[in-house]
Amino acid sequence: MIPLSTKMRPQNLDEFVGQSHFMYKGSLLYNAIKNKTFDSAIFFGPSGTGKTTLARIAAREMDAEFVEINASAAGTKELKALIESAQARFYGLENRTTYVYVDEFHRWNKLQQDSLLKALEEGVIRFIGSTTENPYFAVNNAIISRVRSIYEFKKLTAPEIKKILERALEDRERGLGALDIKFREGCLDMLADMSSGDARIALDTLGFIADNSEAGRPVDRELIEEAMQQRTVFYHKSEDRYNLLSALQKSVRGSDPHAAVHYLARLIEGGADIQMIGRRLLVMASEDIGMAYPSAISIVTSCVQAAMMVGYPEAQINLAQAVILLASSPKSNRSCMALYAAQADLKKRGTDDVPDHLKDSHYSGAKDRGLGIGYKYPHDHGGWVEQQYLPDDLYREDVKYYEPTENGSESSFKKYLDRIEDMKKKSGKDE
């Protein structure tokens, strides 16, 4: 049986959903495909985000030969045969370029990757490699230098997933339109949200439900829960997950690790994905802990990355460590408050230009314009020297944005800045 995700794979650019940061009508990539000027590229990002789909659409729009292989199954022998076939096509009567799509490209070793170079340089093939790994680490530099563009695919948003599901439910030829499947209120959003940005998971789960549920039964929370093998404790109310995230952050801010880990547990049991929780934890590390314990952001980042790497169920241990750390740390919001104050000034008043002595002077003619002249290099003065940094108007008003607290590590930064203020006053008296 053909999976629903395969049946509903977009056939053209107009059907393609997602990746709006580089794929939209009028974008350079969209125009390159439509104008048949699309060259080689590397697509990287999570599964189910459209990498293979876009590669197939591009080749179809280019009216080119398209060969698709998986690096985990194809070796040097298969690659050699592929290139020989492409050469015959390119130099023969057809005179056609072959688009070679290599899925999981990072699995090839250096020798296998480099075997593409000559064919790429001669134009015999156009290469599209897809990988879930960062290509700057997983792909040879020689390949990267010969590929015009590297496109990062991001997880699809819940509304984008919902749009894909709705299309499958309406399509009578390739999709489920002939079955007239009904969803209980909010349940389609639930399925879209629980698919974690993966269109393949969303569509195949929908197909599984359609093939195996009782005829005429509307798709409800219980069916989705069973199909996803995941509890949906808070999905019966769309606002519940946000209430729990809010309660988690406020418990962390209030230094109550007991309440914080309670809300973390409810989020996990309710089906919240790692990314949803991780994003909020990273914000807390800077917004609520900040300079009181500057290392918190590094530790929490490591915990979230570890959680993403190992996945559930073990990921909950990494997330619990991050939550307990944040709740048990000293608190300060002064760094973000400093930013908000500076932004408020920019909105409510005009400010003077950057002082000339702070402007870039690393180019010919800068000195003739009076730029960089008089700048004092602090390291030549023991680490600090009195000079103006703020624009003229703010400097005259002695504007202060960052007001450190005495909490945790921030107290040591406060002492350092207070000492500088004392030196400024002394310097002013000496003048």
Short mmCIF file of C-alpha atoms in Angstrom, two decimals:
data_model
loop_
_atom_site.label_atom_id
_atom_site.label_comp_id
_atom_site.label_asym_id
_atom_site.label_seq_id
_atom_site.Cartn_x
_atom_site.Cartn_y
_atom_site.Cartn_z
CA MET A 1 0.00 0.00 0.00
CA ILE A 2 1.37 3.40 -0.99
CA PRO A 3 1.73 5.74 2.02
CA LEU A 4 -0.43 8.87 1.97
CA SER A 5 2.71 11.02 2.23
CA THR A 6 3.92 9.54 -1.07
CA LYS A 7 0.55 10.00 -2.78
CA MET A 8 0.30 13.62 -1.67
CA ARG A 9 3.87 14.60 -2.54
CA PRO A 10 3.66 18.01 -4.28
CA GLN A 11 4.07 17.87 -8.06
CA ASN A 12 4.91 21.52 -8.69
CA LEU A 13 6.08 24.69 -6.95
CA ASP A 14 2.55 25.93 -6.37
CA GLU A 15 1.76 22.83 -4.28
CA PHE A 16 4.96 23.09 -2.24
CA VAL A 17 4.35 24.19 1.37
CA GLY A 18 6.91 25.57 3.82
CA GLN A 19 10.43 27.02 3.78
CA SER A 20 9.03 30.49 3.10
CA HIS A 21 12.36 32.03 4.13
CA PHE A 22 13.73 31.05 0.69
CA MET A 23 10.83 29.54 -1.27
CA TYR A 24 8.06 31.91 -2.28
CA LYS A 25 6.78 33.40 -5.53
CA GLY A 26 9.45 35.82 -6.72
CA SER A 27 12.24 34.47 -4.53
CA LEU A 28 15.61 33.85 -6.19
CA LEU A 29 15.26 30.08 -5.87
CA TYR A 30 11.67 30.09 -7.17
CA ASN A 31 12.71 32.21 -10.17
CA ALA A 32 15.80 30.09 -10.82
CA ILE A 33 13.66 26.98 -11.07
CA LYS A 34 11.00 28.68 -13.21
CA ASN A 35 13.62 30.31 -15.46
CA LYS A 36 15.47 27.00 -15.79
CA THR A 37 18.68 28.49 -14.40
CA PHE A 38 18.72 26.37 -11.23
CA ASP A 39 22.19 24.93 -10.66
CA SER A 40 23.61 22.62 -8.00
CA ALA A 41 22.56 22.95 -4.37
CA ILE A 42 22.70 21.35 -0.96
CA PHE A 43 19.52 21.01 1.08
CA PHE A 44 19.92 20.37 4.79
CA GLY A 45 17.48 20.11 7.66
CA PRO A 46 15.18 17.71 9.53
CA SER A 47 13.25 14.88 7.92
CA GLY A 48 9.81 15.53 6.47
CA THR A 49 10.48 19.17 5.58
CA GLY A 50 10.46 18.89 1.76
CA LYS A 51 14.08 18.35 0.70
CA THR A 52 13.43 15.39 -1.63
CA THR A 53 10.17 16.92 -2.84
CA LEU A 54 11.79 20.21 -3.86
CA ALA A 55 14.67 18.39 -5.59
CA ARG A 56 12.20 16.40 -7.70
CA ILE A 57 10.15 19.49 -8.53
CA ALA A 58 13.29 21.39 -9.58
CA ALA A 59 14.42 18.61 -11.92
CA ARG A 60 10.91 18.31 -13.39
CA GLU A 61 10.70 22.07 -14.02
CA MET A 62 14.15 22.00 -15.67
CA ASP A 63 13.04 19.24 -18.10
CA ALA A 64 16.21 17.40 -17.12
CA GLU A 65 17.06 13.78 -16.50
CA PHE A 66 16.69 13.05 -12.81
CA VAL A 67 18.51 10.30 -10.95
CA GLU A 68 17.88 9.73 -7.26
CA ILE A 69 20.11 7.63 -5.02
CA ASN A 70 20.58 7.16 -1.29
CA ALA A 71 24.14 7.43 -0.01
CA SER A 72 23.54 4.72 2.60
CA ALA A 73 22.76 2.17 -0.16
CA ALA A 74 24.84 3.34 -3.14
CA GLY A 75 28.63 3.02 -3.23
CA THR A 76 31.49 4.01 -5.53
CA LYS A 77 30.55 1.39 -8.14
CA GLU A 78 26.99 2.73 -8.51
CA LEU A 79 28.24 6.30 -8.59
CA LYS A 80 30.76 5.52 -11.34
CA ALA A 81 28.05 3.91 -13.47
CA LEU A 82 25.78 6.90 -12.87
CA ILE A 83 28.44 9.37 -14.02
CA GLU A 84 29.27 7.32 -17.13
CA SER A 85 25.59 7.29 -18.06
CA ALA A 86 25.36 11.05 -17.48
CA GLN A 87 28.44 11.61 -19.68
CA ALA A 88 26.89 9.61 -22.51
CA ARG A 89 23.74 11.69 -22.20
CA PHE A 90 25.64 15.00 -22.01
CA TYR A 91 28.10 14.40 -24.87
CA GLY A 92 25.73 12.30 -27.01
CA LEU A 93 22.79 13.17 -29.20
CA GLU A 94 20.58 14.12 -26.24
CA ASN A 95 23.04 16.77 -25.02
CA ARG A 96 21.19 16.85 -21.67
CA THR A 97 22.47 17.55 -18.18
CA THR A 98 21.56 15.04 -15.50
CA TYR A 99 20.36 16.13 -12.09
CA VAL A 100 21.71 13.77 -9.47
CA TYR A 101 19.93 13.82 -6.15
CA VAL A 102 21.88 12.14 -3.34
CA ASP A 103 19.89 11.65 -0.15
CA GLU A 104 21.84 11.40 3.13
CA PHE A 105 24.89 12.74 1.29
CA HIS A 106 26.85 13.05 4.53
CA ARG A 107 27.11 9.24 4.68
CA TRP A 108 29.60 9.18 1.78
CA ASN A 109 33.28 9.34 2.67
CA LYS A 110 35.67 11.95 1.26
CA LEU A 111 36.71 9.80 -1.70
CA GLN A 112 33.10 9.14 -2.71
CA GLN A 113 32.18 12.82 -2.40
CA ASP A 114 35.22 13.91 -4.38
CA SER A 115 34.37 11.53 -7.22
CA LEU A 116 31.62 14.00 -8.19
CA LEU A 117 34.02 16.93 -8.67
CA LYS A 118 35.11 16.39 -12.29
CA ALA A 119 31.56 15.76 -13.51
CA LEU A 120 30.38 18.86 -11.65
CA GLU A 121 33.11 21.07 -13.14
CA GLU A 122 32.40 19.85 -16.68
CA GLY A 123 28.67 20.40 -16.31
CA VAL A 124 27.91 16.73 -16.98
CA ILE A 125 25.79 16.63 -13.84
CA ARG A 126 24.01 19.07 -11.61
CA PHE A 127 24.15 17.94 -8.02
CA ILE A 128 21.52 18.22 -5.29
CA GLY A 129 22.60 16.73 -2.01
CA SER A 130 20.33 16.45 1.01
CA THR A 131 21.45 15.85 4.55
CA THR A 132 20.19 16.16 8.09
CA GLU A 133 23.70 17.19 9.14
CA ASN A 134 25.25 20.64 8.91
CA PRO A 135 27.00 20.52 5.49
CA TYR A 136 29.79 22.81 6.66
CA PHE A 137 30.88 19.98 8.92
CA ALA A 138 29.64 16.91 7.01
CA VAL A 139 30.47 17.80 3.38
CA ASN A 140 33.91 18.27 1.84
CA ASN A 141 34.95 21.87 1.21
CA ALA A 142 35.70 21.02 -2.44
CA ILE A 143 32.04 20.12 -2.99
CA ILE A 144 30.74 23.14 -1.07
CA SER A 145 32.90 25.51 -3.15
CA ARG A 146 31.37 24.13 -6.37
CA VAL A 147 27.77 24.28 -5.21
CA ARG A 148 26.02 27.58 -5.80
CA SER A 149 23.74 27.58 -2.78
CA ILE A 150 23.13 25.85 0.52
CA TYR A 151 19.53 25.96 1.73
CA GLU A 152 18.57 25.24 5.32
CA PHE A 153 15.17 23.56 5.62
CA LYS A 154 13.35 24.21 8.88
CA LYS A 155 10.65 22.21 10.60
CA LEU A 156 7.25 23.07 9.23
CA THR A 157 4.98 25.16 11.42
CA ALA A 158 1.72 23.72 12.75
CA PRO A 159 -0.35 25.94 10.35
CA GLU A 160 1.75 24.68 7.41
CA ILE A 161 1.21 21.06 8.49
CA LYS A 162 -2.51 21.76 8.86
CA LYS A 163 -2.63 23.16 5.32
CA ILE A 164 -1.00 19.96 4.02
CA LEU A 165 -3.48 17.80 5.96
CA GLU A 166 -6.46 19.81 4.71
CA ARG A 167 -5.27 19.36 1.14
CA ALA A 168 -5.05 15.58 1.68
CA LEU A 169 -8.57 15.52 3.15
CA GLU A 170 -9.96 17.46 0.18
CA ASP A 171 -8.08 15.80 -2.69
CA ARG A 172 -10.33 13.14 -4.26
CA GLU A 173 -7.72 11.76 -6.67
CA ARG A 174 -4.56 11.37 -4.59
CA GLY A 175 -5.90 12.00 -1.10
CA LEU A 176 -8.84 11.10 1.12
CA GLY A 177 -11.49 13.41 -0.33
CA ALA A 178 -13.75 10.55 -1.38
CA LEU A 179 -13.93 9.26 2.22
CA ASP A 180 -15.44 12.47 3.67
CA ILE A 181 -13.49 12.16 6.94
CA LYS A 182 -14.65 14.46 9.75
CA PHE A 183 -12.56 15.80 12.62
CA ARG A 184 -13.80 16.83 16.03
CA GLU A 185 -13.22 20.50 16.84
CA GLY A 186 -9.53 21.25 17.39
CA CYS A 187 -8.39 17.70 16.55
CA LEU A 188 -6.87 18.55 13.15
CA ASP A 189 -4.82 21.26 14.87
CA MET A 190 -3.84 18.68 17.47
CA LEU A 191 -2.55 16.27 14.83
CA ALA A 192 -0.68 19.07 13.06
CA ASP A 193 0.93 20.22 16.30
CA MET A 194 1.89 16.73 17.46
CA SER A 195 3.66 15.97 14.16
CA SER A 196 6.62 18.10 15.31
CA GLY A 197 7.09 19.87 11.98
CA ASP A 198 7.34 16.63 9.97
CA ALA A 199 4.84 16.49 7.08
CA ARG A 200 5.56 12.80 6.47
CA ILE A 201 4.58 11.87 10.02
CA ALA A 202 1.43 14.00 9.80
CA LEU A 203 0.23 12.54 6.50
CA ASP A 204 1.08 8.93 7.29
CA THR A 205 -0.64 9.19 10.67
CA LEU A 206 -3.70 10.59 8.93
CA GLY A 207 -3.55 7.74 6.42
CA PHE A 208 -3.24 5.18 9.23
CA ILE A 209 -6.31 6.61 10.96
CA ALA A 210 -8.30 6.67 7.71
CA ASP A 211 -7.43 3.05 6.88
CA ASN A 212 -8.16 1.60 10.30
CA SER A 213 -10.87 3.60 12.06
CA GLU A 214 -14.53 2.66 12.06
CA ALA A 215 -16.50 3.98 9.12
CA GLY A 216 -18.35 7.20 9.95
CA ARG A 217 -16.52 7.79 13.24
CA PRO A 218 -15.22 11.37 13.49
CA VAL A 219 -11.52 11.66 14.26
CA ASP A 220 -11.28 12.61 17.92
CA ARG A 221 -8.61 13.06 20.53
CA GLU A 222 -8.58 9.37 21.48
CA LEU A 223 -7.96 8.23 17.89
CA ILE A 224 -5.08 10.66 17.45
CA GLU A 225 -3.65 9.65 20.82
CA GLU A 226 -3.78 5.99 19.83
CA ALA A 227 -2.34 6.59 16.35
CA MET A 228 0.54 8.71 17.67
CA GLN A 229 1.07 6.44 20.69
CA GLN A 230 1.32 9.59 22.73
CA ARG A 231 -0.87 11.02 25.47
CA THR A 232 -2.53 14.35 24.80
CA VAL A 233 -3.29 15.55 28.29
CA PHE A 234 -3.38 19.25 27.52
CA TYR A 235 -4.47 19.17 23.91
CA HIS A 236 -8.17 19.19 24.74
CA LYS A 237 -7.80 22.94 25.29
CA SER A 238 -5.62 24.86 22.90
CA GLU A 239 -4.48 27.28 25.60
CA ASP A 240 -3.43 24.64 28.15
CA ARG A 241 0.09 24.14 26.82
CA TYR A 242 0.71 27.89 26.99
CA ASN A 243 -0.68 28.01 30.52
CA LEU A 244 1.72 25.25 31.52
CA LEU A 245 4.68 26.97 29.84
CA SER A 246 3.73 30.19 31.61
CA ALA A 247 3.46 28.39 34.96
CA LEU A 248 6.83 26.75 34.35
CA GLN A 249 8.55 30.07 33.68
CA LYS A 250 6.91 31.83 36.61
CA SER A 251 7.87 28.99 38.95
CA VAL A 252 11.48 29.20 37.72
CA ARG A 253 11.41 32.97 38.14
CA GLY A 254 10.11 32.48 41.68
CA SER A 255 12.95 30.02 42.49
CA ASP A 256 10.57 27.13 43.21
CA PRO A 257 12.19 24.01 41.70
CA HIS A 258 9.40 21.80 43.05
CA ALA A 259 6.66 23.64 41.16
CA ALA A 260 8.88 24.08 38.10
CA VAL A 261 9.59 20.36 37.72
CA HIS A 262 5.89 19.62 38.33
CA TYR A 263 4.91 21.75 35.34
CA LEU A 264 7.72 20.25 33.28
CA ALA A 265 6.32 16.79 34.02
CA ARG A 266 2.83 17.90 32.97
CA LEU A 267 4.19 19.31 29.71
CA ILE A 268 6.06 16.09 28.93
CA GLU A 269 3.13 13.86 29.85
CA GLY A 270 0.85 16.09 27.81
CA GLY A 271 2.86 15.54 24.66
CA ALA A 272 4.88 18.78 24.44
CA ASP A 273 7.83 18.26 22.14
CA ILE A 274 11.44 18.92 23.14
CA GLN A 275 11.73 21.98 20.92
CA MET A 276 8.69 23.69 22.47
CA ILE A 277 10.04 23.22 26.00
CA GLY A 278 13.65 23.89 25.02
CA ARG A 279 12.89 27.25 23.41
CA ARG A 280 11.20 28.47 26.59
CA LEU A 281 14.09 27.25 28.79
CA LEU A 282 16.64 29.09 26.64
CA VAL A 283 14.64 32.30 26.93
CA MET A 284 14.43 31.92 30.73
CA ALA A 285 18.19 31.46 31.00
CA SER A 286 18.75 34.97 29.66
CA GLU A 287 15.53 36.71 30.68
CA ASP A 288 15.23 35.55 34.28
CA ILE A 289 18.69 34.37 35.35
CA GLY A 290 20.86 36.53 33.12
CA MET A 291 23.95 38.08 34.68
CA ALA A 292 23.21 36.61 38.12
CA TYR A 293 24.54 33.32 36.74
CA PRO A 294 25.87 33.92 33.18
CA SER A 295 26.85 30.26 32.72
CA ALA A 296 23.19 29.22 32.91
CA ILE A 297 22.63 29.88 29.21
CA SER A 298 25.56 27.63 28.25
CA ILE A 299 24.46 24.79 30.51
CA VAL A 300 20.82 25.02 29.44
CA THR A 301 21.85 25.10 25.77
CA SER A 302 23.86 21.93 26.33
CA CYS A 303 20.91 20.28 28.09
CA VAL A 304 18.50 21.19 25.29
CA GLN A 305 20.94 20.03 22.61
CA ALA A 306 21.44 16.76 24.48
CA ALA A 307 17.67 16.31 24.75
CA MET A 308 17.28 16.88 21.00
CA MET A 309 20.03 14.35 20.33
CA VAL A 310 18.78 11.50 22.51
CA GLY A 311 15.03 12.07 22.11
CA TYR A 312 12.27 10.90 24.41
CA PRO A 313 12.06 9.21 26.85
CA GLU A 314 15.65 9.94 28.00
CA ALA A 315 15.41 13.58 26.89
CA GLN A 316 13.19 14.33 29.88
CA ILE A 317 16.24 13.81 32.15
CA ASN A 318 18.19 16.51 30.31
CA LEU A 319 15.22 18.87 30.45
CA ALA A 320 14.74 18.23 34.16
CA GLN A 321 18.37 19.15 34.83
CA ALA A 322 17.92 22.43 32.96
CA VAL A 323 14.71 23.27 34.83
CA ILE A 324 16.15 22.50 38.26
CA LEU A 325 19.28 24.54 37.46
CA LEU A 326 17.24 27.55 36.36
CA ALA A 327 14.87 27.43 39.30
CA SER A 328 17.74 27.06 41.78
CA SER A 329 19.89 29.87 40.32
CA PRO A 330 20.03 33.49 41.52
CA LYS A 331 17.89 35.75 39.37
CA SER A 332 18.35 38.96 37.44
CA ASN A 333 16.43 40.44 34.52
CA ARG A 334 18.64 43.54 34.29
CA SER A 335 20.34 42.61 31.01
CA CYS A 336 17.05 42.33 29.11
CA MET A 337 15.67 45.39 30.91
CA ALA A 338 18.73 47.32 29.72
CA LEU A 339 17.92 46.33 26.14
CA TYR A 340 14.26 47.29 26.51
CA ALA A 341 15.25 50.69 27.91
CA ALA A 342 17.64 51.32 25.02
CA GLN A 343 14.98 50.29 22.50
CA ALA A 344 12.42 52.56 24.17
CA ASP A 345 14.83 55.49 23.80
CA LEU A 346 15.25 54.78 20.10
CA LYS A 347 11.49 54.81 19.59
CA LYS A 348 10.65 57.93 21.57
CA ARG A 349 13.57 60.19 20.68
CA GLY A 350 16.13 60.80 18.00
CA THR A 351 19.71 60.12 19.03
CA ASP A 352 22.96 61.60 17.81
CA ASP A 353 25.34 59.78 15.50
CA VAL A 354 28.10 57.39 16.60
CA PRO A 355 31.02 59.50 17.88
CA ASP A 356 33.69 59.93 15.18
CA HIS A 357 36.46 58.35 17.25
CA LEU A 358 34.43 55.11 17.50
CA LYS A 359 33.69 54.81 13.77
CA ASP A 360 35.43 52.27 11.55
CA SER A 361 38.79 53.58 10.39
CA HIS A 362 40.16 50.43 8.73
CA TYR A 363 39.95 51.69 5.17
CA SER A 364 41.71 54.18 2.96
CA GLY A 365 40.46 57.72 3.44
CA ALA A 366 38.91 57.20 6.87
CA LYS A 367 41.53 59.37 8.59
CA ASP A 368 40.94 62.14 6.02
CA ARG A 369 37.31 62.12 7.11
CA GLY A 370 38.36 62.47 10.74
CA LEU A 371 37.20 58.97 11.66
CA GLY A 372 38.90 56.98 14.40
CA ILE A 373 41.11 59.88 15.41
CA GLY A 374 41.62 60.17 19.15
CA TYR A 375 40.37 56.67 19.98
CA LYS A 376 42.09 55.29 23.07
CA TYR A 377 42.76 51.54 23.08
CA PRO A 378 41.78 50.40 26.60
CA HIS A 379 44.26 47.51 26.67
CA ASP A 380 47.10 50.03 26.35
CA HIS A 381 45.86 51.67 29.55
CA GLY A 382 45.55 48.67 31.83
CA GLY A 383 42.08 47.61 30.65
CA TRP A 384 40.15 50.86 31.04
CA VAL A 385 40.56 54.48 30.05
CA GLU A 386 38.15 57.38 30.28
CA GLN A 387 36.57 58.29 26.94
CA GLN A 388 33.11 58.83 25.45
CA TYR A 389 31.18 55.85 24.02
CA LEU A 390 27.54 56.98 23.94
CA PRO A 391 26.26 59.38 21.25
CA ASP A 392 26.70 63.05 22.27
CA ASP A 393 23.18 63.69 23.55
CA LEU A 394 23.01 60.53 25.67
CA TYR A 395 26.54 61.13 26.95
CA ARG A 396 25.65 64.67 28.09
CA GLU A 397 22.64 63.28 29.95
CA ASP A 398 24.77 60.53 31.52
CA VAL A 399 22.20 57.93 30.42
CA LYS A 400 22.34 54.56 32.20
CA TYR A 401 20.59 51.45 30.86
CA TYR A 402 22.13 48.59 32.79
CA GLU A 403 21.61 48.69 36.55
CA PRO A 404 23.10 45.48 38.00
CA THR A 405 21.76 43.78 41.09
CA GLU A 406 23.63 42.24 44.02
CA ASN A 407 22.32 38.78 43.11
CA GLY A 408 24.72 35.91 42.46
CA SER A 409 27.55 36.53 40.02
CA GLU A 410 26.05 39.87 39.03
CA SER A 411 27.36 41.35 42.27
CA SER A 412 30.94 40.95 40.99
CA PHE A 413 30.02 42.71 37.72
CA LYS A 414 28.38 45.46 39.76
CA LYS A 415 31.53 45.94 41.81
CA TYR A 416 33.62 46.20 38.63
CA LEU A 417 31.27 48.76 37.03
CA ASP A 418 31.01 50.73 40.30
CA ARG A 419 34.80 50.90 40.40
CA ILE A 420 34.84 52.29 36.86
CA GLU A 421 32.24 54.90 37.85
CA ASP A 422 34.50 55.96 40.72
CA MET A 423 37.45 56.28 38.33
CA LYS A 424 35.29 58.38 35.98
CA LYS A 425 34.43 60.75 38.80
CA LYS A 426 38.04 60.97 39.86
CA SER A 427 39.10 61.59 36.25
CA GLY A 428 36.54 64.40 36.00
CA LYS A 429 37.86 66.07 39.15
CA ASP A 430 41.45 65.86 37.92
CA GLU A 431 40.45 67.72 34.77
#
